[in-house]
XYZ file of C-alpha atoms in Angstrom:
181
model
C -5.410 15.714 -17.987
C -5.512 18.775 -15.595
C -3.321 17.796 -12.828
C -1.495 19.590 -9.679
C 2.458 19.097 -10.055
C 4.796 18.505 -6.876
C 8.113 18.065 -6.842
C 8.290 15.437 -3.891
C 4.757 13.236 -2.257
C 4.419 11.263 1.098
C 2.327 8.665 0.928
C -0.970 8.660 3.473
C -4.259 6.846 3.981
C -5.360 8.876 1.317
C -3.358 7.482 -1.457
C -4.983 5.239 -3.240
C -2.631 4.600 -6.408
C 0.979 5.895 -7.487
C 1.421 5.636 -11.304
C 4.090 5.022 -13.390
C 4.340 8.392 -16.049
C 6.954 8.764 -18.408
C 7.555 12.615 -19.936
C 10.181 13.530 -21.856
C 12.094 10.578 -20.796
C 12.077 11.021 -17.208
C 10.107 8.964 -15.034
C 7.124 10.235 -12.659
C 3.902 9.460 -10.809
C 0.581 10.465 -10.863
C -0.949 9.684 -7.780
C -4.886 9.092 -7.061
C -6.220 10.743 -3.455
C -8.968 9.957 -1.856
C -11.442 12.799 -1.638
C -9.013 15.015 -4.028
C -10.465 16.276 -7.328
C -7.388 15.894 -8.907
C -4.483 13.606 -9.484
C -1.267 14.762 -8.458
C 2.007 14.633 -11.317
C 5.268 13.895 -8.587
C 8.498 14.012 -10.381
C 9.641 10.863 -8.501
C 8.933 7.207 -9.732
C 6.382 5.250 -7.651
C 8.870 3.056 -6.657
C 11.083 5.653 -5.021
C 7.751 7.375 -3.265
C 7.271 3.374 -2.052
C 11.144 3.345 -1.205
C 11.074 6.835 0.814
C 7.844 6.012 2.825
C 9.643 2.994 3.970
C 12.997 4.688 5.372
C 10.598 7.492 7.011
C 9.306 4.260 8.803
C 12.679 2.606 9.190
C 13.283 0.176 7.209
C 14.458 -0.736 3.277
C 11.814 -1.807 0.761
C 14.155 -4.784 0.344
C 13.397 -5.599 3.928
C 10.050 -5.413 3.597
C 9.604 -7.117 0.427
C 11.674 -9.937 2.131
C 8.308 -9.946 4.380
C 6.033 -11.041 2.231
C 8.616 -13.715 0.761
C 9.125 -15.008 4.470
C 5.244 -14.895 5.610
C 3.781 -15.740 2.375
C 6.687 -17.158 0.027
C 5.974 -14.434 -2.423
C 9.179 -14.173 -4.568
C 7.799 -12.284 -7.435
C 6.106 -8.423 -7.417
C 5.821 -8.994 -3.261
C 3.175 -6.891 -1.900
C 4.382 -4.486 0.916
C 3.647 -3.129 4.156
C 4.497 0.761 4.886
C 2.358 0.912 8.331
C 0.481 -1.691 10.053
C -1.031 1.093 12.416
C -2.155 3.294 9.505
C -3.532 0.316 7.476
C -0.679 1.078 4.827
C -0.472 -1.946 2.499
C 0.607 -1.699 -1.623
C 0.842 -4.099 -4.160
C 3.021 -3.707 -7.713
C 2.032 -3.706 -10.783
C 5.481 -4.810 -12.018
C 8.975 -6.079 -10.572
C 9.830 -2.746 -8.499
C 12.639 -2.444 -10.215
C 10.739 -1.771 -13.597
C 10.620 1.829 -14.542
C 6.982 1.119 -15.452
C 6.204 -0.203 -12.286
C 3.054 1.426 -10.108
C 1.623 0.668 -6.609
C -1.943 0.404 -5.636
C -3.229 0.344 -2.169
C -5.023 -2.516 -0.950
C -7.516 -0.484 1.540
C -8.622 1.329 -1.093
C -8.813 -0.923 -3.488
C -11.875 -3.206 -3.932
C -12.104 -5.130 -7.600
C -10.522 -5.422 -10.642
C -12.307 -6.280 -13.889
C -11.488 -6.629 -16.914
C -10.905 -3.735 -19.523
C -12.204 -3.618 -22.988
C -9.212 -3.801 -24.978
C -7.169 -6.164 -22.922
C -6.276 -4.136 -19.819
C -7.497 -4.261 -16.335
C -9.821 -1.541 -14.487
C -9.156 -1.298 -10.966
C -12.403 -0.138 -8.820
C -11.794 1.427 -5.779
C -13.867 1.759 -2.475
C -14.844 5.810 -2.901
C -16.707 4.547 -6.601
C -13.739 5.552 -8.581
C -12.250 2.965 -11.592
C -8.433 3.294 -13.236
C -8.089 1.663 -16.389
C -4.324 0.615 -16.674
C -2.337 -1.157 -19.383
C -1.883 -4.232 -16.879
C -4.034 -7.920 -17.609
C -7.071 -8.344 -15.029
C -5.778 -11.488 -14.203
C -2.350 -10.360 -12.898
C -4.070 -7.412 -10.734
C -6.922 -9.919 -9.793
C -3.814 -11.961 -8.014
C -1.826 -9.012 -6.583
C -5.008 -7.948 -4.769
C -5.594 -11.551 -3.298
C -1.852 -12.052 -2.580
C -2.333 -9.244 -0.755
C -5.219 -9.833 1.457
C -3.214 -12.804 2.187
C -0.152 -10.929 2.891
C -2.262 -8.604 4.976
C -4.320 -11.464 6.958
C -0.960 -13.333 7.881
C 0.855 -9.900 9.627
C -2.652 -9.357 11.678
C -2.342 -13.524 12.582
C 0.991 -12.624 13.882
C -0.087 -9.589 15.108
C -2.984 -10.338 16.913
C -1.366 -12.509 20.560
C 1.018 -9.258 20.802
C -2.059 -7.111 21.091
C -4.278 -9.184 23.641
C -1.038 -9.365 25.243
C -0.365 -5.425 25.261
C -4.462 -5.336 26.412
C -4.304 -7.845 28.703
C -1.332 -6.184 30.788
C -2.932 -2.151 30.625
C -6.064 -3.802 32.076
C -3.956 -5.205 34.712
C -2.091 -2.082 35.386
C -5.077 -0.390 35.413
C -6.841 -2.760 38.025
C -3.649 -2.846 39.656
C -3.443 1.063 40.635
C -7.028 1.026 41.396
C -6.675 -1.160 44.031
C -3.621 0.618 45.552
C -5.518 4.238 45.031
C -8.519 1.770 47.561
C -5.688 1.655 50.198
């Protein structure tokens, strides 16, 4: 496979998988773009590209794993939020704290169906399909516990943005009328 190499990768709305590489006995990622006509080899595990992208946003991946078990009660392989803003939501593969494990992203990310020799193929929104060593079944139910995950933050979301709305358009109507006087 002809890829680009990078030593370090921050995730984007681009990024539509991070996957678990071992070479040489070190652990790395390929990672998936949309639009890019290559995959990407970062000598960082996905978990630690997952791990970094949280503390640029503030916060542990423990924290935010504790999310999804609080919201959902998701104990096991919790799905994660990065940025609610950007739309930045990833599901594991694996326990995070398996070497093996890689992180898809749920925008991008439409189906999964089943591979022929026992694996899963994961279909994504631009028409391109990853065939990883994972059963369809258990990437079937990280994709639905994460539109779960993902419809219970907007739920919760939601009264703090009419609210934010409702108070501009006040604002706004209120300095109109004192720019009338």
């Amino acid at each position: 496979m002809n890829l680009k190499e990078r030593t370090s990768y921050e995730l984007s709305q681009a990024t539509m998988a991070l996957i678990a590489t071992e070479i040489d006995g070190l652990w790395g990622s390929i990672v998936y773009e949309e639009g890019a006509s290559k995959p990407i080899y970062v000598a960082e595990p996905p978990t630690k590209i997952i791990e970094k992208a949280h503390k640029q946003n503030g916060e542990e991946l423990l924290a935010r794993a504790d999310a999804a078990k609080v919201v959902c009660g998701f104990n096991n392989k919790p799905p994660v939020v990065i940025s609610i803003t950007k739309n930045l939501y990833y599901f594991p593969t694996h326990s995070p704290s398996n070497p093996n494990c890689s992180w898809f992203s749920h925008t991008h990310s439409t189906t999964v169906s089943k591979a022929k020799y026992g694996g899963a193929i994961v279909h994504f929104r631009n028409g391109h399909k990853l065939e990883i060593p994972v059963s369809e079944m258990i990437m079937t139910n990280q994709l639905y516990r994460t539109a779960q995950f993902r419809f219970m933050i907007d739920q919760q979301i939601q009264p703090l943005q009419k609210k934010k709305a409702l108070e501009t358009l006040l604002k706004a109507l209120f300095d109109e009328e004192l720019n009338l006087d």
